[in-house]
Tab-separated table of C-alpha atoms in Angstrom:
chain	number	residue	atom	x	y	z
A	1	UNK	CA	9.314	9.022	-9.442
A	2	UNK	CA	8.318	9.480	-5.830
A	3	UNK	CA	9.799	12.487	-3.942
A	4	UNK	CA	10.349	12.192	-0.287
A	5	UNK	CA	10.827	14.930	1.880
A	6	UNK	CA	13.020	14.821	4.851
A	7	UNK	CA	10.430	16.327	7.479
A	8	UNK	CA	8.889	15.892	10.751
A	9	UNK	CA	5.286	13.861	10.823
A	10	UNK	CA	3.132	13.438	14.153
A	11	UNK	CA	2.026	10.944	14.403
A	12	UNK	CA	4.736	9.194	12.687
A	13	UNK	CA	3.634	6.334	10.704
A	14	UNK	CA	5.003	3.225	13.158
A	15	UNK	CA	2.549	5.410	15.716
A	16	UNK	CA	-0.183	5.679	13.578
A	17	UNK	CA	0.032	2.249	12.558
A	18	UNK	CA	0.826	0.591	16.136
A	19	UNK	CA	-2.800	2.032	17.158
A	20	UNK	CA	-5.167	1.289	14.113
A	21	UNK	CA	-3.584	-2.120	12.407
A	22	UNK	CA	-4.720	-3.790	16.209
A	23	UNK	CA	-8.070	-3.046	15.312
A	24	UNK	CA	-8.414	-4.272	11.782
A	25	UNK	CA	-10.075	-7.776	11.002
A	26	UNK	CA	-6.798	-9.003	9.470
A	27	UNK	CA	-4.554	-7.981	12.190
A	28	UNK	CA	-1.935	-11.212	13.014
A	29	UNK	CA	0.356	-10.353	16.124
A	30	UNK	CA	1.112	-8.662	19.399
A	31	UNK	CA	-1.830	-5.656	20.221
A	32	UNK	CA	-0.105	-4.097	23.184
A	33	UNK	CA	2.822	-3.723	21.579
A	34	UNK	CA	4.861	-1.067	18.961
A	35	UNK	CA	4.928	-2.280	15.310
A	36	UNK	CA	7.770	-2.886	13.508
A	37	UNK	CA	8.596	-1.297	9.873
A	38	UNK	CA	10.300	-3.815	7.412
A	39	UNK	CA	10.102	-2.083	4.110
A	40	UNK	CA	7.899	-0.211	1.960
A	41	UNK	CA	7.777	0.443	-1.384
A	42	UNK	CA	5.258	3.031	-3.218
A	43	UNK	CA	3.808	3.956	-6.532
A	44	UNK	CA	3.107	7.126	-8.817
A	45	UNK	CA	-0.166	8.994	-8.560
A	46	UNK	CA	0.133	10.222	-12.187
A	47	UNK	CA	-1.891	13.387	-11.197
A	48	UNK	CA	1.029	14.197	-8.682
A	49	UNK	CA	-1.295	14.882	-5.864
A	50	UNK	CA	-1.378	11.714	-3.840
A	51	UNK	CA	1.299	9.835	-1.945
A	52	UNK	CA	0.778	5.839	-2.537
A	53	UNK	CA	3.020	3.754	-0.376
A	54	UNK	CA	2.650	0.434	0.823
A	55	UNK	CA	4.369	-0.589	4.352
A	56	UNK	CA	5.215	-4.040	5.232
A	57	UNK	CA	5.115	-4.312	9.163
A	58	UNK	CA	5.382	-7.100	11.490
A	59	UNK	CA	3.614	-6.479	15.477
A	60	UNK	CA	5.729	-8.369	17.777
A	61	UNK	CA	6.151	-12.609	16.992
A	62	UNK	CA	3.096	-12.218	14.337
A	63	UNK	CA	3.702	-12.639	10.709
A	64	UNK	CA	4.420	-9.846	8.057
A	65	UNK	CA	1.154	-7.730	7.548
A	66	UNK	CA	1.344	-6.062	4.585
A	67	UNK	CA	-0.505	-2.444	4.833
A	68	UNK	CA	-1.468	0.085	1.600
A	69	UNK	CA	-1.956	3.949	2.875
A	70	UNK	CA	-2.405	6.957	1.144
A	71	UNK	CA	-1.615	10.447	1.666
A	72	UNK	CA	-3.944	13.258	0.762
A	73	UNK	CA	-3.798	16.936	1.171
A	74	UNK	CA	-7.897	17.111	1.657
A	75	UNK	CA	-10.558	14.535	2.725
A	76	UNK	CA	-11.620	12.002	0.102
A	77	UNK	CA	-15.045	12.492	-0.674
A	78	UNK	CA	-16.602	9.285	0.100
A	79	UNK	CA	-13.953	7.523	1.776
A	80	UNK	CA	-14.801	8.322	5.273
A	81	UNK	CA	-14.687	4.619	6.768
A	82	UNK	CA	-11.417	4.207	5.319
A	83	UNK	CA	-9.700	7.462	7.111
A	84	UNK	CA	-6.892	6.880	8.920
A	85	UNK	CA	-6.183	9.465	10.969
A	86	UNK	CA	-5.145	13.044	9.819
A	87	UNK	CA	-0.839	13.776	10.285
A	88	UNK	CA	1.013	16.909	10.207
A	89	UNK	CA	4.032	16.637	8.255
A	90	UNK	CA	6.458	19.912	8.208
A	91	UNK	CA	6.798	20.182	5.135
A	92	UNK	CA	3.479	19.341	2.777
A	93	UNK	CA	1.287	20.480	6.379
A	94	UNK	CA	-2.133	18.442	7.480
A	95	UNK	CA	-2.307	14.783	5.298
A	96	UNK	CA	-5.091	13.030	5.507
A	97	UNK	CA	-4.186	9.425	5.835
A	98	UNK	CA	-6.307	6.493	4.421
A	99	UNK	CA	-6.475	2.706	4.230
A	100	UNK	CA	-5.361	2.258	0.531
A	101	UNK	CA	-7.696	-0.303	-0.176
A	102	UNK	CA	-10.431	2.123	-0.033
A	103	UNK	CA	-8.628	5.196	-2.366
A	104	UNK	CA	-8.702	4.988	-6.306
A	105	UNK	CA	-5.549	6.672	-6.606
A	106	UNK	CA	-4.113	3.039	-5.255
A	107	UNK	CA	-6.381	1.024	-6.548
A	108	UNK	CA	-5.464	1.974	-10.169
A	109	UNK	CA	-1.763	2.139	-9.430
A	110	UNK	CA	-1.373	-0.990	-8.291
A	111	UNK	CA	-3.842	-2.770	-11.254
A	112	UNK	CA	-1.974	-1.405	-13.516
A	113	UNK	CA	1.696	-2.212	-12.096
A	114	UNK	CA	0.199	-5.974	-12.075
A	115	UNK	CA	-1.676	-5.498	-15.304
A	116	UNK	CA	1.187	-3.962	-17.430
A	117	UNK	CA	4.162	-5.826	-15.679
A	118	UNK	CA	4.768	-2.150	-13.859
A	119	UNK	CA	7.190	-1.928	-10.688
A	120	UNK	CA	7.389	0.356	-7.891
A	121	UNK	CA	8.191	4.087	-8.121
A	122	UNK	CA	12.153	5.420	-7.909
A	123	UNK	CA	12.548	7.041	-4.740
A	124	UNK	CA	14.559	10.153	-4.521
A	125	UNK	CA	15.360	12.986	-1.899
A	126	UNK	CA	16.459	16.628	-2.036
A	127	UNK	CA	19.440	16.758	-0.148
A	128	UNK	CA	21.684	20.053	-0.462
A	129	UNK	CA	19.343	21.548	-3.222
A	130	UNK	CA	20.097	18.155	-5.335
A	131	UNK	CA	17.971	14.989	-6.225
A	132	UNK	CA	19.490	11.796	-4.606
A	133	UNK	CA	18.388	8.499	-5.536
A	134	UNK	CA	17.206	6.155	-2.765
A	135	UNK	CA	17.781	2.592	-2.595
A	136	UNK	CA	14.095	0.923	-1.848
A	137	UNK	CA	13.487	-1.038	1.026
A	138	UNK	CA	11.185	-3.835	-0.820
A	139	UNK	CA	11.318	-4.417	-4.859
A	140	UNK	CA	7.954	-5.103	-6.465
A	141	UNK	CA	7.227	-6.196	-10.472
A	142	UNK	CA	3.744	-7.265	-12.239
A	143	UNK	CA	3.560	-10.241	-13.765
A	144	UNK	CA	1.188	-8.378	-16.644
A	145	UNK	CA	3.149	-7.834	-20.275
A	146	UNK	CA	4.511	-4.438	-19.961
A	147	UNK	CA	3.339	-1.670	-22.311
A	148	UNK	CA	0.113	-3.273	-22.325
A	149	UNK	CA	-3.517	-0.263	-21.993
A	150	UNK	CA	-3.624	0.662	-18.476
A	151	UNK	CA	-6.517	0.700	-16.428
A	152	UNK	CA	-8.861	3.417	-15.960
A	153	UNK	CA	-8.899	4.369	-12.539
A	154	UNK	CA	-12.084	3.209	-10.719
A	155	UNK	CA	-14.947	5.687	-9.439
A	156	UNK	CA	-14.874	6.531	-5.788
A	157	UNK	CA	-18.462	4.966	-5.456
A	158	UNK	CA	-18.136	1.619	-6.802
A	159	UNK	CA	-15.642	0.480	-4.682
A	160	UNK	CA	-17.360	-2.637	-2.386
A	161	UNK	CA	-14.650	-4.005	-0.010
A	162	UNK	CA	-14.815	-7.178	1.400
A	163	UNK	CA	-12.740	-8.910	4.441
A	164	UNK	CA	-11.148	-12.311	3.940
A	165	UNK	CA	-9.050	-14.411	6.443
A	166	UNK	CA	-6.064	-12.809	5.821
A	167	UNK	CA	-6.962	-10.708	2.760
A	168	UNK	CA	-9.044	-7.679	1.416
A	169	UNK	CA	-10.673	-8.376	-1.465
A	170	UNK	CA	-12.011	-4.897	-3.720
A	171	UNK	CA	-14.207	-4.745	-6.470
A	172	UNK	CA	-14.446	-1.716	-8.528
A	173	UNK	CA	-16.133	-1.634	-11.770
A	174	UNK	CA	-14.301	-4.411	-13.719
A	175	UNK	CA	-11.328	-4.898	-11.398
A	176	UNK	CA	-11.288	-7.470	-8.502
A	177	UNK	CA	-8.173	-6.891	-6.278
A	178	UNK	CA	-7.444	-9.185	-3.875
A	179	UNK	CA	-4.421	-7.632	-1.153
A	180	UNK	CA	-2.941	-10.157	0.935
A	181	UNK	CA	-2.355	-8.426	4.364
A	182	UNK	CA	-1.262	-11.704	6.316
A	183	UNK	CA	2.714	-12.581	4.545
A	184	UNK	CA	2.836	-16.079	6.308
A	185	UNK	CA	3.783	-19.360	5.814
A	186	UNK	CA	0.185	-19.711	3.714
A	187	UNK	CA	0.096	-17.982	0.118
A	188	UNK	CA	-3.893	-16.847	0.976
A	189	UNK	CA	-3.796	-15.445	-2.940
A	190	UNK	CA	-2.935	-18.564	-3.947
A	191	UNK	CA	-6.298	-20.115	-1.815
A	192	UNK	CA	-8.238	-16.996	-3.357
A	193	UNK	CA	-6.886	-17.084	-7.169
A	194	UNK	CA	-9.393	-20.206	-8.385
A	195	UNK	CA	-12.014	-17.038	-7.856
A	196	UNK	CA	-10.026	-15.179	-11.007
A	197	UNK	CA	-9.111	-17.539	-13.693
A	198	UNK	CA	-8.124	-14.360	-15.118
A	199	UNK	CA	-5.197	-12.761	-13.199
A	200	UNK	CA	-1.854	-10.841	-12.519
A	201	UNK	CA	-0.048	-10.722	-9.455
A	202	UNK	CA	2.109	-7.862	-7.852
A	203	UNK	CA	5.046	-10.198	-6.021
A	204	UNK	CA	8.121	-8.420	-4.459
A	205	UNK	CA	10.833	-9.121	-2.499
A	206	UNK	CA	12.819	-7.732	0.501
A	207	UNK	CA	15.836	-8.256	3.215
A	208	UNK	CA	13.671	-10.840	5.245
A	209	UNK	CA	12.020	-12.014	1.848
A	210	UNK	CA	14.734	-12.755	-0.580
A	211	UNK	CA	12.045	-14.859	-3.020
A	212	UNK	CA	9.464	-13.988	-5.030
A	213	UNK	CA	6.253	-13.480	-2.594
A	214	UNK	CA	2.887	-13.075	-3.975
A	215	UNK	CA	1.600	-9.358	-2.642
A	216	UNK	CA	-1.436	-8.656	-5.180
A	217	UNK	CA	-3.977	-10.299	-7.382
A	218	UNK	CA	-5.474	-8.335	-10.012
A	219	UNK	CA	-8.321	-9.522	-12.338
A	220	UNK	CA	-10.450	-7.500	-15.111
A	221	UNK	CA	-14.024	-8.752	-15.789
C-alpha cells in the first residue's frame, strides 16, 4: 500500500521532469516545451522508506516516455549520476529524487512484480483523519507465477546501466532489466527479448493505452 500525502512539492514533478527528461539519451519529443503527465503507477518499498513510482509522460507530439523515479529522504550512497534533483515536499521535507533505474529499492520491486506475477501498489490518501482508496491512473501485472521466491534486492555497486535506442538496459548481479522508456508504435522489448530467452515482462495499461503494453523485461541468470 502506497500512502500519498496531499502536500505542496517545488519543484513539482511535471517541472522537474520538463527540465531533465530533455537531456536524457532516450528522450522522444518537444525540448522547449512543458511535459505532459498521463499516469503513473508505483510500487512498495517493503522497508517503508522509499517512494517508487513510475510516471508515464508524453513532451509535446513525441511518443509516451515512460520514466521510473524514486524518492529518498537522504542521498543514496553511490548513486550520484543518477540524482535527480533534490524537492521539498511539505509534508515528508527535502526528497532526494533519483532516476529509478539506478536505485535498488526499484530495481527489486519491479523484478519481483514481473518475476512473481506482482502488480502495482494500492494507492490511498488521508483525507479527514481517514484512509481513502485511490483509483490508479495506469494498471500494471507480471507475467511471472505469483507466489513464486522473490528476488533479493541487488547491491548498490553492481548495478552497470547501459543506454539502448529507446531503452535502459540494468544488470545487477543475476538480474538483467531491460525498461522501455520510448511507448511507440515499436515494442523495443520485443527487439531486445532474443537477448533473455529467459524472461517476464511488467505490461500495463491506461486511458490512452487500453491493451496490454509491454513496460518491463526481467531476466535471472
Amino acid at each position: 500500500m502506497a500512502l500519498l500525502h496531499k502536500a505542496d512539492i517545488t519543484p513539482t514533478k511535471i517541472d522537474l521532469l520538463t527540465s531533465w527528461a530533455p537531456a536524457q539519451p532516450w528522450f522522444v519529443g518537444e525540448a522547449d516545451v512543458s511535459v505532459t503527465n498521463l499516469a503513473a503507477y508505483r510500487f512498495d518499498d517493503p522497508e517503508g522508506q522509499v517512494g517508487i513510482e513510475t510516471i508515464l509522460i508524453t513532451a509535446g507530439d513525441g511518443p509516451v516516455l515512460q520514466v521510473p523515479v524514486t524518492y529518498r529522504d537522504a542521498p543514496l550512497a553511490g548513486a550520484e549520476t543518477s540524482l535527480i534533483t533534490t524537492m521539498q515536499h511539505s509534508v515528508l521535507g527535502e526528497r532526494w529524487v533519483y532516476d529509478a533505474t539506478g536505485d535498488p529499492a526499484y530495481l527489486a520491486a519491479v523484478a519481483n512484480a514481473a518475476l512473481a506475477g506482482g502488480r502495482q501498489a494500492e494507492l490511498t490518501i488521508e483525507i479527514d483523519g481517514q484512509l481513502v482508496v485511490r483509483e490508479p491512473t495506469a494498471v500494471v501485472a507480471g507475467s511471472g507465477t505469483p507466489g513464486s521466491a522473490g528476488v533479493t534486492p541487488p547491491a548498490v555497486a553492481e548495478i552497470n546501466i547501459h543506454q539502448e535506442p529507446g531503452a535502459t538496459i540494468v544488470t545487477a548481479g543475476s538480474l538483467r532489466i531491460v525498461v522501455a522508456r520510448v511507448l511507440g508504435d515499436e515494442d523495443v522489448l520485443a527487439n531486445l527479448a532474443a537477448d533473455a530467452a529467459t524472461h517476464e515482462v511488467l505490461a500495463g495499461t491506461w486511458a490512452e493505452q487500453p491493451t496490454l503494453r509491454a513496460l518491463v523485461l526481467v531476466a535471472v541468470a
